[in-house]
Coordinates of C-alpha atoms in Angstrom, one line a residue:
M1 CA 23.0 -28.0 -9.8
G2 CA 20.2 -29.8 -7.9
E3 CA 16.9 -30.9 -9.4
I4 CA 14.8 -28.3 -7.7
L5 CA 17.3 -25.5 -8.4
D6 CA 17.5 -26.5 -12.0
E7 CA 13.7 -26.4 -12.3
L8 CA 13.5 -22.9 -10.7
V9 CA 16.3 -21.6 -13.0
R10 CA 14.5 -22.8 -16.1
Y11 CA 11.2 -21.4 -14.8
A12 CA 12.8 -17.9 -14.1
K13 CA 14.3 -17.8 -17.5
A14 CA 11.0 -18.8 -19.1
C15 CA 9.2 -16.0 -17.3
I16 CA 11.8 -13.4 -18.2
A17 CA 11.5 -14.5 -21.9
Q18 CA 7.7 -14.3 -21.6
E19 CA 7.4 -18.0 -22.6
I20 CA 5.3 -18.0 -19.4
P21 CA 3.2 -14.8 -19.4
S22 CA 4.6 -12.7 -16.5
C23 CA 4.0 -9.2 -15.2
R24 CA 6.9 -6.8 -14.9
K25 CA 7.3 -7.3 -11.1
H26 CA 7.3 -11.1 -11.3
V27 CA 10.0 -10.8 -14.0
W28 CA 11.9 -8.6 -11.6
A29 CA 11.5 -11.3 -8.9
C30 CA 12.9 -13.9 -11.4
Q31 CA 15.8 -11.6 -12.2
R32 CA 16.5 -11.1 -8.5
F33 CA 16.6 -14.9 -8.0
L34 CA 19.1 -15.4 -10.9
H35 CA 21.2 -12.5 -9.6
D36 CA 21.2 -14.0 -6.1
L37 CA 22.6 -17.2 -7.5
E38 CA 25.4 -15.3 -9.2
R39 CA 26.2 -13.6 -5.9
A40 CA 26.1 -16.9 -4.1
A41 CA 28.6 -18.4 -6.6
A42 CA 30.9 -15.5 -5.9
G43 CA 30.9 -16.1 -2.1
W44 CA 27.9 -14.1 -0.9
D45 CA 26.6 -14.1 2.7
Y46 CA 23.8 -16.6 1.7
H47 CA 24.0 -19.9 0.0
W48 CA 21.5 -22.3 -1.6
D49 CA 20.7 -25.5 0.3
E50 CA 19.0 -28.0 -2.1
A51 CA 18.1 -30.4 0.7
E52 CA 16.2 -27.7 2.6
A53 CA 14.3 -26.7 -0.6
A54 CA 13.4 -30.4 -1.2
R55 CA 12.1 -30.8 2.4
I56 CA 9.4 -28.2 2.0
V57 CA 8.3 -29.8 -1.3
R58 CA 8.1 -33.2 0.4
W59 CA 6.3 -31.7 3.4
F60 CA 3.4 -30.6 1.3
T61 CA 3.0 -34.1 -0.2
Y62 CA 2.1 -35.3 3.3
L63 CA -0.8 -32.8 3.4
R64 CA -4.1 -33.1 1.6
H65 CA -6.1 -30.9 -0.8
S66 CA -9.3 -29.8 0.9
K67 CA -11.3 -28.5 -2.0
G68 CA -12.3 -29.2 -5.6
I69 CA -11.6 -32.2 -7.8
L70 CA -8.3 -32.8 -5.9
A71 CA -9.8 -33.0 -2.5
G72 CA -8.2 -35.7 -0.3
Q73 CA -5.2 -36.1 -2.6
P74 CA -1.6 -35.3 -1.7
I75 CA -0.5 -31.7 -2.5
E76 CA 2.0 -31.5 -5.3
L77 CA 3.4 -28.0 -5.5
T78 CA 3.4 -26.3 -8.9
T79 CA 6.7 -24.7 -10.2
W80 CA 5.3 -21.3 -9.4
Q81 CA 4.6 -22.3 -5.8
K82 CA 8.1 -23.9 -5.6
F83 CA 9.6 -20.6 -6.8
S84 CA 8.6 -18.9 -3.6
L85 CA 8.5 -21.7 -1.0
C86 CA 11.8 -23.2 -2.0
Q87 CA 13.4 -19.8 -1.9
L88 CA 12.0 -19.2 1.6
Y89 CA 13.6 -22.4 2.8
G90 CA 16.4 -23.0 0.3
W91 CA 18.3 -19.8 0.9
R92 CA 20.4 -20.1 4.1
R93 CA 22.7 -18.0 6.2
A94 CA 26.2 -19.2 7.1
D95 CA 24.9 -20.6 10.4
G96 CA 22.2 -22.6 8.5
R97 CA 19.2 -20.5 9.5
K98 CA 16.8 -19.1 7.0
R99 CA 17.8 -16.0 5.0
F100 CA 14.3 -14.4 4.8
R101 CA 12.6 -12.8 7.9
K102 CA 9.7 -11.4 5.9
Y103 CA 7.7 -12.8 3.1
F104 CA 5.3 -10.7 0.9
K105 CA 3.4 -12.3 -1.9
E106 CA 0.5 -10.8 -3.9
V107 CA -1.6 -12.7 -6.4
G108 CA -5.1 -12.9 -7.7
R109 CA -7.8 -14.7 -5.6
K110 CA -8.3 -18.4 -5.7
N111 CA -4.6 -19.2 -6.3
A112 CA -4.1 -21.4 -3.3
K113 CA -3.0 -18.6 -0.9
S114 CA -4.6 -20.1 2.2
Q115 CA -3.2 -23.5 1.3
E116 CA 0.3 -22.1 1.1
E117 CA 0.0 -20.2 4.4
A118 CA -1.5 -23.2 6.2
G119 CA 1.3 -25.5 5.0
I120 CA 4.0 -23.1 6.1
V121 CA 2.3 -22.7 9.5
L122 CA 2.3 -26.5 10.1
Y123 CA 5.9 -26.8 8.9
E124 CA 7.1 -24.1 11.2
I125 CA 5.4 -25.3 14.4
A126 CA 6.4 -28.9 13.7
T127 CA 9.8 -29.2 12.1
Q128 CA 11.4 -25.7 12.5
S129 CA 10.5 -25.4 16.2
T130 CA 11.8 -28.9 16.9
R131 CA 15.1 -28.1 15.1
N132 CA 15.6 -24.9 17.0
G133 CA 14.5 -26.3 20.4
E134 CA 11.9 -23.6 20.8
I135 CA 8.2 -23.4 21.5
Y136 CA 6.8 -21.5 18.6
E137 CA 4.0 -19.0 19.2
T138 CA 2.3 -18.8 15.8
Y139 CA -0.6 -16.5 15.0
C140 CA -2.8 -15.8 12.0
A141 CA -4.6 -12.5 11.8
G142 CA -7.4 -11.2 9.6
T143 CA -9.6 -8.1 10.1
K144 CA -12.3 -10.3 11.8
R145 CA -12.2 -13.5 13.8
D146 CA -13.8 -15.4 10.9
Q147 CA -11.1 -14.2 8.5
S148 CA -8.4 -15.2 11.0
K149 CA -9.9 -18.7 11.2
I150 CA -9.6 -19.3 7.5
I151 CA -6.0 -20.3 7.8
F152 CA -6.7 -22.1 11.1
N153 CA -9.5 -24.2 9.4
E154 CA -7.4 -24.8 6.3
C155 CA -4.7 -26.3 8.6
I156 CA -7.3 -28.7 10.0
N157 CA -8.6 -29.6 6.6
M158 CA -5.1 -30.3 5.2
L159 CA -4.4 -32.6 8.1
T160 CA -7.6 -34.6 7.5
G161 CA -6.5 -37.9 6.0
S162 CA -2.8 -36.9 6.4
P163 CA -0.2 -39.2 8.0
L164 CA 0.8 -36.0 10.0
R165 CA -2.5 -35.8 11.8
K166 CA -1.3 -37.8 14.8
K167 CA 1.5 -35.2 15.4
F168 CA -1.0 -32.5 16.3
K169 CA -3.6 -31.8 19.0
I170 CA -6.6 -29.8 17.6
T171 CA -9.1 -27.9 19.7
N172 CA -11.6 -25.2 18.8
V173 CA -9.1 -22.5 19.6
S174 CA -5.7 -23.8 18.8
I175 CA -3.6 -26.3 16.9
K176 CA -0.7 -27.7 18.9
H177 CA 2.3 -29.7 17.8
I178 CA 2.5 -32.4 20.5
K179 CA 6.3 -32.9 20.7
S180 CA 7.4 -29.3 20.7
G181 CA 4.4 -27.7 22.4
S182 CA 4.3 -25.1 19.5
F183 CA 0.9 -23.8 18.6
L184 CA -1.2 -21.8 16.2
I185 CA -3.9 -19.4 17.4
P186 CA -6.2 -17.3 15.3
L187 CA -6.3 -13.7 16.6
C188 CA -9.3 -11.3 17.0
K189 CA -9.4 -7.5 16.6
E190 CA -8.8 -7.0 20.3
D191 CA -5.6 -9.0 20.2
G192 CA -4.2 -6.5 17.8
R193 CA -4.7 -3.7 20.3
K194 CA -3.5 -5.7 23.3
G195 CA -0.9 -8.1 21.8
D196 CA 2.2 -6.6 23.3
G197 CA 2.9 -9.7 25.4
T198 CA 3.1 -12.0 22.3
N199 CA 6.3 -13.3 20.9
P200 CA 5.4 -14.7 17.5
A201 CA 7.9 -16.9 15.8
L202 CA 5.5 -16.8 12.8
L203 CA 2.9 -14.2 12.2
V204 CA 0.6 -14.6 9.2
L205 CA -1.4 -11.5 8.0
D206 CA -4.2 -12.8 5.8
E207 CA -5.6 -10.6 3.1
Y208 CA -3.6 -7.7 4.4
H209 CA -5.2 -5.3 1.9
Q210 CA -8.3 -5.3 4.2
H211 CA -6.3 -4.1 7.3
A212 CA -6.9 -0.4 8.0
T213 CA -4.0 -0.2 10.5
T214 CA -0.7 -1.8 11.2
E215 CA -1.8 -3.1 14.7
F216 CA -1.4 -6.8 13.7
Y217 CA 1.7 -6.1 11.7
D218 CA 3.4 -4.4 14.7
L219 CA 3.0 -7.6 16.7
G220 CA 5.7 -9.2 14.6
L221 CA 8.2 -6.4 15.2
G222 CA 11.0 -7.3 17.6
A223 CA 10.1 -11.0 17.9
N224 CA 12.7 -12.7 20.1
N225 CA 13.2 -16.0 18.2
K226 CA 16.0 -17.7 16.3
E227 CA 14.2 -17.6 13.0
P228 CA 11.2 -15.2 13.2
L229 CA 9.0 -14.9 10.1
L230 CA 6.4 -12.4 9.1
M231 CA 4.3 -13.6 6.3
I232 CA 1.9 -11.6 4.1
I233 CA 0.0 -13.2 1.2
T234 CA -2.7 -11.1 -0.2
T235 CA -4.7 -9.9 -3.2
A236 CA -4.9 -6.2 -4.2
G237 CA -7.6 -4.0 -2.6
V238 CA -9.7 -1.0 -3.2
D239 CA -8.3 1.4 -0.6
L240 CA -5.0 3.0 -1.5
T241 CA -4.8 4.6 2.0
Y242 CA -4.4 1.3 3.8
P243 CA -0.9 0.2 4.9
C244 CA -0.8 -2.8 2.6
Y245 CA -0.6 -0.4 -0.3
T246 CA 1.0 2.7 1.1
Q247 CA 3.7 0.8 2.9
E248 CA 4.2 -2.8 2.0
Y249 CA 3.2 -2.9 -1.7
E250 CA 5.1 0.2 -2.6
Y251 CA 8.2 -0.8 -0.6
C252 CA 8.2 -4.3 -1.9
S253 CA 7.9 -3.1 -5.4
R254 CA 11.0 -1.0 -4.9
I255 CA 12.9 -4.0 -3.6
L256 CA 12.1 -5.9 -6.8
D257 CA 12.8 -2.9 -9.1
P258 CA 16.4 -3.4 -10.4
S259 CA 16.6 0.4 -11.1
S260 CA 15.8 1.2 -7.5
D261 CA 18.4 1.7 -4.8
V262 CA 16.3 -0.1 -2.2
E263 CA 17.7 -3.4 -1.1
N264 CA 16.6 -5.8 1.6
D265 CA 18.2 -9.3 1.3
E266 CA 16.0 -10.6 4.2
Y267 CA 12.7 -9.8 2.5
F268 CA 11.2 -12.3 0.0
V269 CA 8.9 -10.6 -2.5
D270 CA 6.8 -11.8 -5.4
I271 CA 4.0 -9.9 -7.1
C272 CA 1.8 -11.3 -9.8
E273 CA -0.5 -8.7 -11.4
A274 CA -1.8 -7.4 -14.7
D275 CA 0.5 -4.6 -15.9
H276 CA -0.7 -1.1 -16.4
G277 CA -2.0 -0.7 -20.0
D278 CA -2.6 -4.5 -20.5
D279 CA -5.5 -5.6 -22.6
I280 CA -7.7 -7.1 -19.8
S281 CA -9.6 -9.2 -22.3
D282 CA -6.4 -11.1 -23.2
R283 CA -6.2 -14.5 -21.4
R284 CA -2.4 -14.3 -21.3
V285 CA -2.9 -11.2 -19.2
W286 CA -5.2 -13.1 -16.9
Q287 CA -2.4 -15.7 -16.5
K288 CA 0.0 -13.0 -15.1
A289 CA -2.1 -12.7 -12.0
N290 CA -3.5 -16.2 -11.8
P291 CA -0.6 -18.7 -12.2
I292 CA -2.6 -21.6 -10.7
R293 CA -6.2 -20.7 -11.6
M294 CA -5.3 -20.3 -15.3
S295 CA -3.5 -23.7 -15.3
Y296 CA -6.7 -25.7 -15.5
A297 CA -9.8 -25.4 -17.7
E298 CA -12.4 -24.9 -14.9
G299 CA -10.4 -22.1 -13.3
E300 CA -9.9 -20.3 -16.6
D301 CA -13.6 -20.7 -17.4
K302 CA -14.6 -19.1 -14.1
I303 CA -12.3 -16.0 -14.8
A304 CA -13.8 -15.8 -18.3
G305 CA -17.3 -15.8 -16.8
E306 CA -16.4 -13.1 -14.3
Y307 CA -15.0 -11.0 -17.1
E308 CA -18.2 -11.3 -19.1
I309 CA -20.2 -10.1 -16.1
A310 CA -17.8 -7.2 -15.5
K311 CA -18.2 -6.1 -19.2
S312 CA -21.9 -6.0 -18.9
I313 CA -22.1 -4.5 -15.4
P314 CA -19.5 -1.7 -15.1
E315 CA -19.8 -1.7 -11.3
K316 CA -18.4 -5.2 -11.3
M317 CA -15.3 -4.2 -13.2
I318 CA -13.5 -2.9 -10.1
S319 CA -14.0 -6.2 -8.4
F320 CA -12.7 -8.1 -11.5
R321 CA -9.6 -5.9 -11.7
T322 CA -8.7 -6.2 -8.0
K323 CA -9.7 -9.8 -7.4
C324 CA -8.9 -11.4 -10.8
L325 CA -6.2 -9.2 -12.1
N326 CA -4.7 -8.2 -8.8
Q327 CA -4.6 -4.5 -9.6
W328 CA -4.9 -1.8 -6.9
I329 CA -7.8 0.5 -7.6
M330 CA -9.4 3.2 -5.4
A331 CA -13.1 2.5 -5.3
K332 CA -15.3 5.1 -3.7
Q333 CA -18.8 6.1 -4.6
N334 CA -18.7 9.7 -6.0
G335 CA -14.9 9.6 -5.3
Y336 CA -13.3 12.9 -6.3
M337 CA -9.9 11.7 -7.5
D338 CA -8.4 8.9 -9.5
M339 CA -5.7 8.1 -7.0
A340 CA -3.4 6.4 -9.5
K341 CA -3.4 9.6 -11.5
W342 CA -2.9 11.7 -8.4
K343 CA 0.0 9.6 -7.3
A344 CA 1.5 10.0 -10.7
C345 CA 1.9 13.7 -9.9
E346 CA 4.1 13.0 -6.9
V347 CA 7.8 13.7 -7.5
S348 CA 10.9 12.9 -5.4
E349 CA 12.3 16.3 -6.1
L350 CA 10.9 19.4 -7.9
P351 CA 12.3 20.1 -11.4
V352 CA 12.7 23.9 -10.7
D353 CA 14.0 26.1 -8.0
V354 CA 10.9 27.5 -6.2
S355 CA 12.7 30.4 -4.5
G356 CA 11.1 33.8 -5.1
M357 CA 8.0 32.4 -6.8
P358 CA 4.5 33.8 -6.4
V359 CA 2.3 31.8 -4.0
Y360 CA -1.4 31.5 -3.2
V361 CA -2.1 30.3 0.3
G362 CA -5.3 28.4 1.1
F363 CA -6.7 28.0 4.7
D364 CA -9.2 25.5 6.0
M365 CA -9.6 26.5 9.6
S366 CA -11.1 23.8 11.9
A367 CA -13.9 24.2 14.4
K368 CA -11.2 24.8 17.1
I369 CA -10.4 21.2 18.0
D370 CA -10.4 19.5 14.6
L371 CA -7.7 19.3 11.9
T372 CA -6.6 22.6 10.4
S373 CA -4.8 22.7 7.1
V374 CA -3.0 25.2 4.9
A375 CA -1.9 24.8 1.3
F376 CA 0.6 26.7 -0.8
V377 CA -0.1 26.7 -4.6
L378 CA 2.7 28.0 -6.8
P379 CA 1.9 28.6 -10.5
V380 CA 4.9 27.9 -12.7
K381 CA 5.4 28.3 -16.5
F382 CA 7.3 25.8 -18.4
G383 CA 7.4 27.3 -21.9
E384 CA 3.8 27.9 -22.7
R385 CA 2.5 25.3 -20.3
V386 CA 1.4 26.2 -16.8
K387 CA 1.9 23.8 -13.9
Y388 CA 1.0 24.1 -10.3
I389 CA 3.3 23.1 -7.4
V390 CA 1.4 22.1 -4.2
Y391 CA 2.6 22.1 -0.6
S392 CA 0.4 21.2 2.3
H393 CA 0.7 21.2 6.1
S394 CA -1.8 20.4 8.9
F395 CA -2.3 21.3 12.5
I396 CA -3.8 19.5 15.5
P397 CA -4.4 21.3 18.9
S398 CA -3.0 18.7 21.3
Y399 CA -1.5 15.2 21.6
E400 CA -4.7 14.1 23.3
K401 CA -6.6 15.1 20.1
L402 CA -3.9 13.5 18.0
R403 CA -4.5 10.2 19.8
E404 CA -8.2 10.5 19.3
H405 CA -7.7 11.1 15.6
I406 CA -5.5 7.9 15.4
A407 CA -8.3 5.9 17.1
V408 CA -11.1 7.2 14.9
D409 CA -9.3 7.6 11.5
K410 CA -7.0 4.6 11.9
V411 CA -4.1 6.4 10.4
P412 CA -0.7 7.2 12.0
Y413 CA -1.0 10.9 12.8
D414 CA 1.8 10.4 15.4
A415 CA 4.2 9.3 12.7
W416 CA 3.1 12.1 10.4
A417 CA 3.8 14.6 13.2
E418 CA 7.3 13.1 13.8
Q419 CA 8.0 13.4 10.0
G420 CA 7.0 17.0 10.0
F421 CA 3.7 16.8 8.0
V422 CA 1.5 17.7 11.1
T423 CA 2.2 20.3 13.8
V424 CA 0.7 19.9 17.3
T425 CA 0.1 23.4 18.6
E426 CA -0.1 22.2 22.2
S427 CA -3.2 24.3 23.0
E428 CA -6.8 23.7 24.0
V429 CA -7.9 24.6 20.5
V430 CA -5.9 25.1 17.2
D431 CA -3.8 28.2 17.8
Q432 CA -4.6 30.3 14.8
G433 CA -1.6 32.5 15.6
Q434 CA 0.7 29.5 15.2
V435 CA -1.0 28.7 11.8
V436 CA -0.4 32.3 10.5
D437 CA 3.1 32.3 11.9
Y438 CA 3.9 29.0 10.1
V439 CA 2.6 30.4 6.8
L440 CA 4.5 33.6 7.0
K441 CA 7.7 32.0 8.0
T442 CA 7.4 29.3 5.3
C443 CA 6.9 32.0 2.7
E444 CA 9.8 34.1 4.0
A445 CA 12.1 31.1 4.1
H446 CA 11.5 30.4 0.4
G447 CA 11.3 34.0 -0.6
W448 CA 7.7 33.4 -1.9
K449 CA 5.7 36.5 -2.9
I450 CA 2.2 36.1 -1.3
E451 CA -0.3 37.0 -4.0
M452 CA -3.3 36.1 -2.1
L453 CA -4.4 34.6 1.2
C454 CA -7.6 32.6 0.5
F455 CA -10.0 31.7 3.3
D456 CA -13.2 29.7 3.8
P457 CA -14.8 32.4 5.9
N458 CA -16.0 29.8 8.5
N459 CA -13.9 30.0 11.7
A460 CA -11.5 32.6 10.2
T461 CA -13.2 36.0 10.3
K462 CA -10.8 37.5 12.9
M463 CA -7.8 36.1 11.2
E464 CA -8.9 37.5 7.8
L465 CA -9.4 41.0 9.3
E466 CA -6.0 41.0 11.1
L467 CA -4.1 39.9 8.0
S468 CA -6.0 42.4 5.8
N469 CA -5.1 45.2 8.2
E470 CA -1.5 44.1 8.0
G471 CA -1.6 44.8 4.2
Y472 CA -2.0 41.3 2.8
N473 CA -4.4 40.6 0.0
V474 CA -7.2 38.5 1.5
Q475 CA -10.0 36.8 -0.4
E476 CA -12.9 34.8 0.9
V477 CA -13.8 31.7 -1.0
F478 CA -17.5 30.9 -0.3
Q479 CA -18.4 27.2 0.0
S480 CA -21.3 27.2 -2.5
Y481 CA -21.5 25.1 -5.7
R482 CA -21.2 28.1 -7.9
H483 CA -18.0 29.4 -6.1
L484 CA -16.3 26.0 -5.9
N485 CA -17.3 24.2 -9.1
E486 CA -14.5 25.7 -11.3
A487 CA -11.7 25.0 -8.8
T488 CA -13.0 21.5 -8.0
Q489 CA -13.3 20.4 -11.6
G490 CA -10.3 22.4 -12.8
F491 CA -7.9 21.0 -10.2
R492 CA -8.9 17.5 -11.1
E493 CA -8.4 18.2 -14.8
Q494 CA -4.9 19.6 -14.1
V495 CA -4.1 16.4 -12.2
Y496 CA -5.3 14.2 -15.0
E497 CA -3.2 16.2 -17.5
G498 CA -0.1 15.9 -15.3
N499 CA 0.1 19.6 -14.5
I500 CA 0.2 19.2 -10.7
L501 CA 3.5 18.5 -8.9
Y502 CA 3.9 17.8 -5.3
L503 CA 6.4 16.2 -3.0
H504 CA 5.5 13.1 -0.9
N505 CA 2.9 14.1 1.7
P506 CA 0.9 11.2 3.3
V507 CA -1.6 13.5 5.0
L508 CA -2.5 15.2 1.7
N509 CA -2.6 11.7 -0.1
Y510 CA -4.9 10.4 2.7
A511 CA -7.2 13.4 2.4
M512 CA -7.3 13.2 -1.4
S513 CA -8.4 9.6 -1.2
N514 CA -11.2 10.5 1.2
A515 CA -12.7 13.3 -0.9
V516 CA -16.1 12.7 -2.5
T517 CA -18.2 15.1 -4.5
R518 CA -21.7 16.4 -4.4
S519 CA -23.4 17.8 -7.4
S520 CA -26.3 20.3 -8.0
N521 CA -27.5 21.6 -11.4
G522 CA -24.3 20.5 -13.1
F523 CA -22.0 22.0 -10.5
I524 CA -19.8 20.0 -8.1
K525 CA -18.0 20.6 -4.9
I526 CA -16.3 18.5 -2.2
D527 CA -18.9 17.1 0.1
K528 CA -17.8 17.8 3.6
D529 CA -20.8 15.9 5.1
A530 CA -20.5 12.7 3.1
T531 CA -17.4 11.3 4.9
R532 CA -16.2 11.3 8.4
K533 CA -12.6 11.0 7.2
R534 CA -10.5 14.1 7.0
I535 CA -10.5 16.1 3.8
D536 CA -9.2 19.4 5.2
P537 CA -5.9 19.5 3.2
V538 CA -8.0 19.1 0.0
D539 CA -10.3 21.9 1.0
A540 CA -7.3 24.2 1.6
T541 CA -5.7 23.2 -1.7
L542 CA -8.8 23.9 -3.7
C543 CA -9.3 27.2 -1.9
A544 CA -5.8 28.3 -3.0
F545 CA -6.1 26.8 -6.5
K546 CA -9.3 28.8 -7.2
L547 CA -7.2 32.0 -7.1
A548 CA -4.0 30.6 -8.5
L549 CA -5.9 29.6 -11.6
Y550 CA -6.2 33.3 -12.5
H551 CA -2.6 34.2 -11.8
E552 CA -1.5 37.0 -14.1
W553 CA 2.0 36.5 -15.5
D554 CA 4.3 39.5 -15.6
D555 CA 7.6 37.7 -15.5
Y556 CA 8.5 34.0 -15.2
R557 CA 11.3 31.5 -15.4
G558 CA 10.7 28.6 -17.6
L559 CA 12.5 25.3 -18.3
G560 CA 11.5 24.9 -21.9
D561 CA 10.0 22.1 -23.9
A562 CA 13.0 19.8 -23.6
W563 CA 12.2 19.1 -19.9
L564 CA 8.6 18.4 -20.7
D565 CA 9.5 15.7 -23.2
S566 CA 12.2 14.1 -21.0
E567 CA 11.8 10.8 -19.2
D568 CA 13.5 12.1 -16.0
W569 CA 10.2 12.7 -14.1

């Protein structure tokens, strides 16, 4: 066993044993590494190359620290940094090329993320491009030009005083490796929209938690290079609707989870965060998310200072938990829902057969050209406990309007339509007939007994009258504080108590994260005017829930207390 490999094995075992304070997901990353070594010893598709691992360590010693008390000195990687960097370059395919095509790393702020990204960029455009005989197009992308230039400027700073400086030509807009012609260019927002002509050998997405869309991410798809690499190094954020959380963080967490059936041997993942339920005043917890910052007294003191401020000023606690503890938290002034508790209600499959159940249907009809949503709320008894199963579906009048919503809302309505969460009615305005037809056919397909059709009377008077004449029970739900307070507060309480169940629905999740409340004389309701983002699925759900809350039970099918106490959901 080589010197570096031996160091990493000892490190991984120390993290698993909690000799080095480590969060659950970093422990999983260590277990994955040790398991990969076992597979390699048994003749796996990938092998460990000690020489390649040593080269990246040596490369960083040629570069210089740019900040703090170490400024100007050679960079000596810590064992935690080696754990990821040496895996990126140490694991090889049979043809000698890198195993990993994607690289996701999440850690608290001020843990040398930019230094790591810059060092890899310079290594790729110099040594890797020369080895492969290619001109590497390399790009770094932030949400703004200044953010994109952080890595660019860090590259320049790390080359200052370095013996490698003469190998590169630096201008205001690019860094070019003289021998190979490979280059680094920081991107701007417009490049994300019009970057189809790029062919990035390396694409670095800096602080991906701030990216509202996947425009930059998509630039790296289908890169035509021998060893393409998409790199994401970030800290947690405060918007759980952004793709860093909804796509990358959740997917990467499943890659690490040994109980998950998700595998991706070409994706390196490491996540360092405080675990749910940790005592955030415990300095060992801080170490989980700050492997570098907590390794020296000044860094530890600064985290301690930030914690003291957060304790005194509650508004600062969200920032402390996201930036210092690397925990994802939804932060919205007057936000309606704790999104972590809402997501805890999502299930992969329902624990009961819903066929033949009573259903309350809520409608939020748009002003003709906007989003229209319907919700199905099914009250179910489990023993003496009542739960509510929620389904949601939305409608958009045309593909032109769908594209407009994508541009304005920065979310993938086109993908949601393909996945069946949104229906395009292909009409000038939302076709109310198609909406009613969808509701009735859905109820018929499941054998649901329609107890009540619940409407916000705005934009739905004709539909109400027609359905009432057809014999359906129709109820108007007026949009006043007094009418909506009980449903608005009651639904949230049921979520927090774990009494809401729903299958994955990104449109409903997106709307729930957008919802904010307005209060008057102690009553609350969802504020339709406070946000430009869509909340229609939430309005439809609360409309149905208001009546479902008063469902009268004549006969029911329960699962009993054993299911409630089980760990299966």
